[in-house]
Short mmCIF file of C-alpha atoms in Angstrom, two decimals:
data_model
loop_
_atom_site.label_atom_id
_atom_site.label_comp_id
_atom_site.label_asym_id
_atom_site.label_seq_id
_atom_site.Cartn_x
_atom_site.Cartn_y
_atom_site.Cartn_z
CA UNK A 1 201.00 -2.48 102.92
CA UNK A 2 200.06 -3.99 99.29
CA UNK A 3 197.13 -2.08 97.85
CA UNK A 4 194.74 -2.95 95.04
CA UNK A 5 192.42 -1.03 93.09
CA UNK A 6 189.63 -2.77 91.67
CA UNK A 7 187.85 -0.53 88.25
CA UNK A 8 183.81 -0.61 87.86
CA UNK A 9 182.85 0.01 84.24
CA UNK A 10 179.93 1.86 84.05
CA UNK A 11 176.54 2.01 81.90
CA UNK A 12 176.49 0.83 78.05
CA UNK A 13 180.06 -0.28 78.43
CA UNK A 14 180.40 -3.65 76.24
CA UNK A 15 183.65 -5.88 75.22
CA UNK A 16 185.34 -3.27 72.72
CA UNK A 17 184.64 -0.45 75.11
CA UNK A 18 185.85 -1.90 78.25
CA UNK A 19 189.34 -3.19 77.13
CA UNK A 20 190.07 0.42 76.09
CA UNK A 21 188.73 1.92 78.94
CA UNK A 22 190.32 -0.55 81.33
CA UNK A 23 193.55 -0.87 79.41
CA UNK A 24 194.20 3.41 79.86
CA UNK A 25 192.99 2.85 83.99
CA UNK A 26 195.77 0.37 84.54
CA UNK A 27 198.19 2.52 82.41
CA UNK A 28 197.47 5.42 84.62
CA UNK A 29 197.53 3.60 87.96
CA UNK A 30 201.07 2.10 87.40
CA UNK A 31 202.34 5.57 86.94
CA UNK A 32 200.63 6.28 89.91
CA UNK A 33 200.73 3.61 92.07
CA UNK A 34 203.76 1.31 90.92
CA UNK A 35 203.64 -2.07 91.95
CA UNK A 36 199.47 -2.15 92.77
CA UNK A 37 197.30 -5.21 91.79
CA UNK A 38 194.64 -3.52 89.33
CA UNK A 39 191.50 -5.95 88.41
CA UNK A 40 188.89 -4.85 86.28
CA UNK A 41 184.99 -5.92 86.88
CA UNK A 42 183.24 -6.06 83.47
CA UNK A 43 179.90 -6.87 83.85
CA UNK A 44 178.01 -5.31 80.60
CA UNK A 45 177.26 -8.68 79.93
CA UNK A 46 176.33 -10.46 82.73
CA UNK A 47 174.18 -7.95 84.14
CA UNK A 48 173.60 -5.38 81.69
CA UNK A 49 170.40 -5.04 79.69
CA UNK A 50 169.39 -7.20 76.74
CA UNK A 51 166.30 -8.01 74.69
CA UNK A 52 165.03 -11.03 75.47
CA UNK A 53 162.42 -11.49 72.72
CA UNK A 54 165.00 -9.88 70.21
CA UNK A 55 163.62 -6.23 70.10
CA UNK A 56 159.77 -7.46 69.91
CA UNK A 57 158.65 -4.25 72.41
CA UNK A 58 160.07 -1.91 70.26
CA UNK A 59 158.50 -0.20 67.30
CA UNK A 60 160.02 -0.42 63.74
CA UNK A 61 162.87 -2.82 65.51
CA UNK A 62 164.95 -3.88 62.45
CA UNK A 63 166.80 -7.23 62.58
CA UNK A 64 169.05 -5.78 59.77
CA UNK A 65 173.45 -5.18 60.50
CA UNK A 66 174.21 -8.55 62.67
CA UNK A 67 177.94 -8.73 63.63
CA UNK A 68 179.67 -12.16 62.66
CA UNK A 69 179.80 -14.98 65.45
CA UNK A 70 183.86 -14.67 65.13
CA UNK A 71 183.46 -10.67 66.28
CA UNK A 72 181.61 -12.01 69.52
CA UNK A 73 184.18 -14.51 70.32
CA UNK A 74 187.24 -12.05 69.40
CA UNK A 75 185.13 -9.56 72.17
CA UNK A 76 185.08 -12.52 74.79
CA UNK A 77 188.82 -13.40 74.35
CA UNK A 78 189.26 -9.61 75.33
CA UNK A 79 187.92 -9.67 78.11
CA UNK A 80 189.98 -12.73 79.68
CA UNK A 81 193.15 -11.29 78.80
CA UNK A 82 192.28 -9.07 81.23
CA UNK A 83 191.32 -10.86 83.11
CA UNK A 84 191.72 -14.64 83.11
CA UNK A 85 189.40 -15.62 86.14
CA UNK A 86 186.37 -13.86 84.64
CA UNK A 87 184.48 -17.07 83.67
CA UNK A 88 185.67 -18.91 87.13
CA UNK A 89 184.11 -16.20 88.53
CA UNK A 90 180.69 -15.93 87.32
CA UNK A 91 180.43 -19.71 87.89
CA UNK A 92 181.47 -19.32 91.35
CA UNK A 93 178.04 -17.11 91.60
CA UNK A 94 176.41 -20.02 90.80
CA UNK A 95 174.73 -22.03 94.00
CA UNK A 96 176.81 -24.37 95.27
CA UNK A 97 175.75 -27.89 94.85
CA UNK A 98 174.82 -30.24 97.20
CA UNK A 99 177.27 -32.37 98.23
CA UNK A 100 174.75 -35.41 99.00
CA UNK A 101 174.96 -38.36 101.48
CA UNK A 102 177.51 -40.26 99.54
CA UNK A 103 180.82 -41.77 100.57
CA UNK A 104 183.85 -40.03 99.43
CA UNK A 105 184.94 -37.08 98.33
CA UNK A 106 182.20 -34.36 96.31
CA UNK A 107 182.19 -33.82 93.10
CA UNK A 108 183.22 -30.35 93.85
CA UNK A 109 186.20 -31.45 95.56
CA UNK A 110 187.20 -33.74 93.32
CA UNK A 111 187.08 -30.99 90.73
CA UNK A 112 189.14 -28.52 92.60
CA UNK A 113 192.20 -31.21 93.55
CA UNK A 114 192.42 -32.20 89.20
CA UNK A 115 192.51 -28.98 88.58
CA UNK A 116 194.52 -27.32 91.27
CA UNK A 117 197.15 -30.72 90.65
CA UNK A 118 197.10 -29.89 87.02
CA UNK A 119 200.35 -31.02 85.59
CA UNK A 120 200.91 -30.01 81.72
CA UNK A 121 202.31 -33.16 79.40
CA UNK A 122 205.24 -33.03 77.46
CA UNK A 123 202.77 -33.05 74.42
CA UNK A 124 201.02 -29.33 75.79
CA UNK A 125 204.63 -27.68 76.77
CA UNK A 126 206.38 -28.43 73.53
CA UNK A 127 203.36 -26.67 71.64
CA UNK A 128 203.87 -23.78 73.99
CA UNK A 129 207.36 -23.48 73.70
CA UNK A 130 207.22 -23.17 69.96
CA UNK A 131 206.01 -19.67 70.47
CA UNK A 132 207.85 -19.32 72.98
CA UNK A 133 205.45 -19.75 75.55
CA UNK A 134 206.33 -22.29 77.89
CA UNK A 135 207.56 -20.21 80.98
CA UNK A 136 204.67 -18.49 80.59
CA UNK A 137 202.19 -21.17 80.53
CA UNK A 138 203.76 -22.77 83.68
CA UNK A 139 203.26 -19.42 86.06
CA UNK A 140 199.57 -18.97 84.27
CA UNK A 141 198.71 -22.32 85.48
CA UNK A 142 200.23 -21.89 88.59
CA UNK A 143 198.17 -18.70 89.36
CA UNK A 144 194.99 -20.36 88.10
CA UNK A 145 195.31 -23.35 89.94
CA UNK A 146 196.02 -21.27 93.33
CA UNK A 147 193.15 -18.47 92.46
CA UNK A 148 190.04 -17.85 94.72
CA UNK A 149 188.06 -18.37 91.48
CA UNK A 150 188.81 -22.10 91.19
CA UNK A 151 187.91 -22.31 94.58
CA UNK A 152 184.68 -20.59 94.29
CA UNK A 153 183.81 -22.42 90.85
CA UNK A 154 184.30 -25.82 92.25
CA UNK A 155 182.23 -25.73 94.39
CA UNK A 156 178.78 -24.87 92.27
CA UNK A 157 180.21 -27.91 89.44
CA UNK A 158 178.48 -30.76 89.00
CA UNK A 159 179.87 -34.48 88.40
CA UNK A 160 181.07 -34.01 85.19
CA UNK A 161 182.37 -30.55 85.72
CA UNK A 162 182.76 -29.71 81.96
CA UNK A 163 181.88 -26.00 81.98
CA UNK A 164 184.37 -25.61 84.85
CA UNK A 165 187.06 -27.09 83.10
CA UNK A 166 186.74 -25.50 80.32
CA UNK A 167 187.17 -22.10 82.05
CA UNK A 168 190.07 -23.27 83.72
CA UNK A 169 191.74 -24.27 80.52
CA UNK A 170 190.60 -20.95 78.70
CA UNK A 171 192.22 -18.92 82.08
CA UNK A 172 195.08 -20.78 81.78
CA UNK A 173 195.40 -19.68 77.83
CA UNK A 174 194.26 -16.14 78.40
CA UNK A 175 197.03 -15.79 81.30
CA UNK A 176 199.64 -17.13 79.00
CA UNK A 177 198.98 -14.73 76.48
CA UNK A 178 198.69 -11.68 78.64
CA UNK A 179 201.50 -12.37 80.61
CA UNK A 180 203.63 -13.08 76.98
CA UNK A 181 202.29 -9.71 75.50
CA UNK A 182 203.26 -8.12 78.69
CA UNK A 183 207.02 -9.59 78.11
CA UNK A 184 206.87 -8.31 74.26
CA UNK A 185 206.01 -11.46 72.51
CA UNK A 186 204.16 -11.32 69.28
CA UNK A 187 200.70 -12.41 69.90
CA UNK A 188 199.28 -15.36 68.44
CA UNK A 189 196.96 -15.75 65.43
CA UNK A 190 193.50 -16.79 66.62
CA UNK A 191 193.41 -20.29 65.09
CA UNK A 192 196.89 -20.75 66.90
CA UNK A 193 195.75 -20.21 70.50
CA UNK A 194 192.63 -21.92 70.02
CA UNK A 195 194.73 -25.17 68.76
CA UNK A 196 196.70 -24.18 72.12
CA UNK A 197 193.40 -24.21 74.05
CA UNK A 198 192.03 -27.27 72.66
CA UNK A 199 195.44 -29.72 73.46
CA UNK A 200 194.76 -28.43 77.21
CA UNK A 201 191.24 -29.25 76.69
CA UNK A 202 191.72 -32.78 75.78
CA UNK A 203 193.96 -33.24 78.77
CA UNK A 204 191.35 -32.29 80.65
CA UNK A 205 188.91 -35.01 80.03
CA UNK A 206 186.69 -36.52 81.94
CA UNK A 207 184.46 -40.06 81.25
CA UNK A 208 185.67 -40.17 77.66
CA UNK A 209 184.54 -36.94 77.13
CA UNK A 210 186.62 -33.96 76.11
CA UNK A 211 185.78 -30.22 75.82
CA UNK A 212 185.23 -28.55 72.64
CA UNK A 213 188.71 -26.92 71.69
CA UNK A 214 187.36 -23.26 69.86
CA UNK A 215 185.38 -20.51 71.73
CA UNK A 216 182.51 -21.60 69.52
CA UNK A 217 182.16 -25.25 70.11
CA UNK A 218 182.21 -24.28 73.71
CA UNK A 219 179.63 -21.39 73.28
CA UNK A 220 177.17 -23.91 73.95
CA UNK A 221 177.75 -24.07 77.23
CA UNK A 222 175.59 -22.16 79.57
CA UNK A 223 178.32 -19.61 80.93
CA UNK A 224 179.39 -18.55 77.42
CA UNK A 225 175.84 -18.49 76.14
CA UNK A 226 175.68 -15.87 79.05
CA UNK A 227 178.92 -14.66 78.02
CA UNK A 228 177.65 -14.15 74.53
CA UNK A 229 173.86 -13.57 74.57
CA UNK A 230 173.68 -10.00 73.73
CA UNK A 231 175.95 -10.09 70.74
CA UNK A 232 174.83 -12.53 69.35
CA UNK A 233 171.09 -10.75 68.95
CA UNK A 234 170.74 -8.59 65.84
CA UNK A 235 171.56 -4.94 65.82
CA UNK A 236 168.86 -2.28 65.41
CA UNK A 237 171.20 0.73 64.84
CA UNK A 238 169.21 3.27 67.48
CA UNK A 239 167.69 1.55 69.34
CA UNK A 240 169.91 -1.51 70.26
CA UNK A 241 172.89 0.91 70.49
CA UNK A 242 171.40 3.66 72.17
CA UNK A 243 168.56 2.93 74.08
CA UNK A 244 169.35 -0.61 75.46
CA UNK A 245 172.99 -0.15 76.92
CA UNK A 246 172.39 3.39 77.95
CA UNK A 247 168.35 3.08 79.53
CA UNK A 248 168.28 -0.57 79.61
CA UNK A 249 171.25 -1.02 82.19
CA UNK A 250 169.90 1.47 84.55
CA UNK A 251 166.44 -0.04 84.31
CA UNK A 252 167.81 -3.96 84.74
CA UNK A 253 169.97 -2.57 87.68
CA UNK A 254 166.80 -0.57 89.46
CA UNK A 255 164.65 -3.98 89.00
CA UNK A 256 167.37 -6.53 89.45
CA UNK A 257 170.84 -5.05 90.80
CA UNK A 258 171.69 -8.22 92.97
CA UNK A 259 173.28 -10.05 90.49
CA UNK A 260 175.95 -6.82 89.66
CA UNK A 261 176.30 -6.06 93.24
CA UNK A 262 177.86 -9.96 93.82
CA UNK A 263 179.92 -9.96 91.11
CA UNK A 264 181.85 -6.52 92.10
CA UNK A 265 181.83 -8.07 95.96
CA UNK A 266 183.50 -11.43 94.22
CA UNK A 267 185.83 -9.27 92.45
CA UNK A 268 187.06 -7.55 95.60
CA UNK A 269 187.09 -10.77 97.59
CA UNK A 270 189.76 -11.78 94.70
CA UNK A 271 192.07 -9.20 94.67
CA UNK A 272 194.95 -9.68 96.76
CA UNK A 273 196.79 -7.22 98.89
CA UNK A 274 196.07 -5.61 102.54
CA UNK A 275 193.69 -2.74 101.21
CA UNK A 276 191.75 -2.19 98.52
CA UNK A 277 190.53 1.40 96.52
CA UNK A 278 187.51 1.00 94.44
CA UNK A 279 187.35 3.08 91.31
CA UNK A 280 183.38 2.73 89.81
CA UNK A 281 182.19 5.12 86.86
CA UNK A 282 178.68 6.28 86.29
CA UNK A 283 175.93 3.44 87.39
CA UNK A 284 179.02 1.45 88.37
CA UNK A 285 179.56 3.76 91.18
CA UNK A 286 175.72 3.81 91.69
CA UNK A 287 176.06 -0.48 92.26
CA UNK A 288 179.05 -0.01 94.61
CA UNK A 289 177.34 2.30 97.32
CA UNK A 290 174.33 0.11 97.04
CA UNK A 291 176.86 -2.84 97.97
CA UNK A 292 178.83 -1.44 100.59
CA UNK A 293 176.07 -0.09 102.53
CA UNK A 294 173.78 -3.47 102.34
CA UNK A 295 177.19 -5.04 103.47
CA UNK A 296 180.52 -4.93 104.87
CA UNK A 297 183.41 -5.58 102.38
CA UNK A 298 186.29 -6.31 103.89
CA UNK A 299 189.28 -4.17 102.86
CA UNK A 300 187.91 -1.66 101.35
CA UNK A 301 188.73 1.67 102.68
CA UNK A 302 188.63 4.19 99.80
CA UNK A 303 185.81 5.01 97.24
CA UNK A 304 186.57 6.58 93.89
CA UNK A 305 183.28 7.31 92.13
CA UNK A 306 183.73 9.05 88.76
CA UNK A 307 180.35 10.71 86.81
CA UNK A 308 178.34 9.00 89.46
CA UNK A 309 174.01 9.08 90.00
CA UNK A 310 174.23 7.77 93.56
CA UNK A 311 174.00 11.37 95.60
CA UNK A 312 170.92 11.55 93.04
CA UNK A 313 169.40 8.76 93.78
CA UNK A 314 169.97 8.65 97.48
CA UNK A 315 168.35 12.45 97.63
CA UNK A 316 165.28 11.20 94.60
CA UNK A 317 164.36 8.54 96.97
CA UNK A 318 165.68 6.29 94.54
CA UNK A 319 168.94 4.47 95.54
CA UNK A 320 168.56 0.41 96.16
CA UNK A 321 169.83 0.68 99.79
CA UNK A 322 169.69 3.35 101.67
CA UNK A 323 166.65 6.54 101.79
CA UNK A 324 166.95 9.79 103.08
CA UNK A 325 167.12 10.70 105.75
CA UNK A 326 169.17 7.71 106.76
CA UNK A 327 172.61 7.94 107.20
CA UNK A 328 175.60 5.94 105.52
CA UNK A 329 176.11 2.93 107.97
CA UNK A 330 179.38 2.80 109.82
CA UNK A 331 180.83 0.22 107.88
CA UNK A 332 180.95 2.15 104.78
CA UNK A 333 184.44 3.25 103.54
CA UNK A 334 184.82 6.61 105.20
CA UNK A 335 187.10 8.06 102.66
CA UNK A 336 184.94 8.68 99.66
CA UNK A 337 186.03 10.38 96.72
CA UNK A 338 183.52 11.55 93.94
CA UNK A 339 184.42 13.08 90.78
CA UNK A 340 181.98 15.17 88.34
CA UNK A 341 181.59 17.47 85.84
CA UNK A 342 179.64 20.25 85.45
CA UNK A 343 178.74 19.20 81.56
CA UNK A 344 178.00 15.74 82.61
CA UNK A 345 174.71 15.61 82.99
CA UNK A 346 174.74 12.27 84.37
CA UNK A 347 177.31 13.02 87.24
CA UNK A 348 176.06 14.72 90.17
CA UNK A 349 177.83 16.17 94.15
CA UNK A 350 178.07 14.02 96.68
CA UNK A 351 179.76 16.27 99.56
CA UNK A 352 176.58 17.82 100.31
CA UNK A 353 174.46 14.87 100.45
CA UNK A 354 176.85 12.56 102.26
CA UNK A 355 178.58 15.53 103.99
CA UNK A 356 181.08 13.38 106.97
CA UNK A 357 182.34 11.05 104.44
CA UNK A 358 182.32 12.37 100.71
CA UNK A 359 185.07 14.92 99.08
CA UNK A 360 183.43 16.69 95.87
CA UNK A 361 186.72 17.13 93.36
CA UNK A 362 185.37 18.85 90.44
CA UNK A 363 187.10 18.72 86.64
CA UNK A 364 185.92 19.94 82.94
CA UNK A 365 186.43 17.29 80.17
CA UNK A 366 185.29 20.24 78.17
CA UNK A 367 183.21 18.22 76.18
CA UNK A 368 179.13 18.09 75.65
CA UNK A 369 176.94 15.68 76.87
CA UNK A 370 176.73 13.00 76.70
CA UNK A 371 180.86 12.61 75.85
CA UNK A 372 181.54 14.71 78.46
CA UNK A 373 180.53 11.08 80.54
CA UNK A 374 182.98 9.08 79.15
CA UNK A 375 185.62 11.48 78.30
CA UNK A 376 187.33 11.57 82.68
CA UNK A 377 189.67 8.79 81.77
CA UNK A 378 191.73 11.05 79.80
CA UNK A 379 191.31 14.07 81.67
CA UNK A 380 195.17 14.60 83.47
CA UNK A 381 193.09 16.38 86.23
CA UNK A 382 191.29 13.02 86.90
CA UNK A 383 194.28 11.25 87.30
CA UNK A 384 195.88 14.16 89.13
CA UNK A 385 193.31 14.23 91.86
CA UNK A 386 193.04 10.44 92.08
CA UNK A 387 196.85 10.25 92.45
CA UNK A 388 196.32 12.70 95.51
CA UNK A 389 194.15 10.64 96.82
CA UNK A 390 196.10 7.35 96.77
CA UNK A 391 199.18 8.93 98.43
#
């Protein structure tokens, strides 16, 4: 049986943040569980908390210490080379469009066959294989072109498709690279891949038009102005880095969770393999009870929630989907593993709440609060006890 494990970030995790965090999860899991598919689900950006009218509620809000626009794009470019189907997959959240009364094919199909047919030119290889590249780039677009993303994204594109095929090239790119680093070659200067990027952009043209070949010709797009909204914004030192990640995704998730919720079910839904074991940290774990008792996701047999509010919630009468004294439904993964520590003031028991399903495993980061939240990921007993539990 092929298992993956799909890893939930949790609250007032950005870019920088996540890559680390993630990077040291899928370190740990292939010494524990060689061979496993691991996908990450970052979602500080799509659904985490931002100010919309650039601090205006907040009192003595200073617009001084903006990052540069090249930091932002360096954050994004993270992100995909973890994973490459990210921006596929937020536009396959999209609704789909309508497919209308006319003859032939949608513009949503036609979309999918160019892309899924996607040959690369002589032109595109030889710049690959300058760096070496070119075996690479012909399994990245191979994997792209078969992915559940594509499938998913096509379908919400329009007729001109351009934000859609400008993911695709930018997956195809980011899966080059990561696969290539993976192999041990010497990663490429930014002004290098994005030259790379844009000669797969041009291919891709459609009605004379071609996509912009840089991250930030095609931040003006509306998935990477999502992509890139909060960074952009100016930086008030405490209270843009303190109080709006930490407060502000709790608050967005209490008031408008749905859009978190369907991104970790798309991320599941694209993992491959028989089984899958979700790992979720702090209000990530919170989002993934919420989701798997509203629904049933297929798969999904075993829960690992690390530093986790939802036994809080569910007893405070304030968890999303379910309220005491109602049960967990059937359908809910009945092997439920929750991790806390004592010092953590933000991770709380879940054996005694949810008493047939959940297995408390207690550990000491031996740190204060509030490290003590982020400090389980290199804690050996963590990894100990989750290795246990995978076996």
């Amino acid at each position: 049986m092929q298992r993956s494990v799909v890893f939930v970030h949790g609250t007032a995790v950005r870019e920088e943040s996540y890559n680390k965090t993630f990077a040291t999860v899928r370190s740990e899991l292939a010494g524990l569980q060689p061979g496993a598919e691991v996908r990450g689900c970052f979602w500080g950006r799509e659904a985490g908390a931002g100010l919309a009218l650039e601090g205006a509620s907040i009192p003595g809000y200073t617009d001084s210490g903006g990052g540069r626009k090249e930091d932002e794009d360096v954050a994004v470019w993270g992100v995909l080379y973890q994973d490459p189907g990210y921006e596929l997959r937020l536009l396959g959240l999209r609704p789909a469009v309508a497919s209308g009364m006319g003859r032939g094919q949608s513009p949503a199909q036609k979309l999918l066959d160019e892309l899924s047919g996607y040959v690369v030119s002589p032109r595109v290889r030889d710049a690959f294989a300058e760096h070496g590249l070119d075996s690479a780039l012909d399994r990245a677009v191979r994997t792209v072109a078969e992915s559940p993303e594509l499938r998913d994204a096509a379908a919400t594109a329009d007729e001109g498709g351009y934000e859609h095929r400008h993911a695709f090239a930018r997956a195809v790119v980011a899966a080059t690279l990561a696969e290539a680093a993976d192999q041990g070659v010497d990663s490429l200067e930014g002004l290098q891949r994005d030259a790379l990027l844009s000669l797969i952009s041009a291919e891709l043209r459609t009605k004379g038009r071609t996509l912009g070949g840089t991250v930030a010709k095609a931040a003006a797009t509306p998935a990477l102005l999502a992509l890139t909204r909060h960074a952009r914004r100016r930086r008030g030192k405490h209270n843009d880095d303190l109080i709006l990640p930490a407060v502000g995704d709790i608050l967005r998730y209490q008031a408008r969770g749905h859009a978190l919720r369907q991104l970790i079910k798309r991320t599941i839904e694209h993992a491959p393999g028989d089984a899958v074991t979700v790992i979720a940290h702090s209000l990530g774990g919170v989002a993934c009870v919420d989701l798997m008792v509203q629904e049933e996701v297929d798969r999904v047999d075993q829960l690992i929630t690390v530093g986790s509010q939802a036994p809080f919630f569910y007893e405070a009468g304030a968890l999303v989907s379910l309220e005491h004294p109602h049960p967990l439904p059937r359908h809910f993964p009945q092997r439920w593993l929750n991790i806390y520590d004592r010092r953590d003031l933000l991770s709380f028991r879940a054996a005694q709440v949810f008493s047939t399903i959940a297995t408390d495993h207690e550990v000491d980061n031996r740190q204060p609060f509030p490290f003590a939240h982020s400090a389980y990921w290199s804690n050996h007993k963590v990894w100990d006890a989750v290795g246990t539990w995978l076996s």
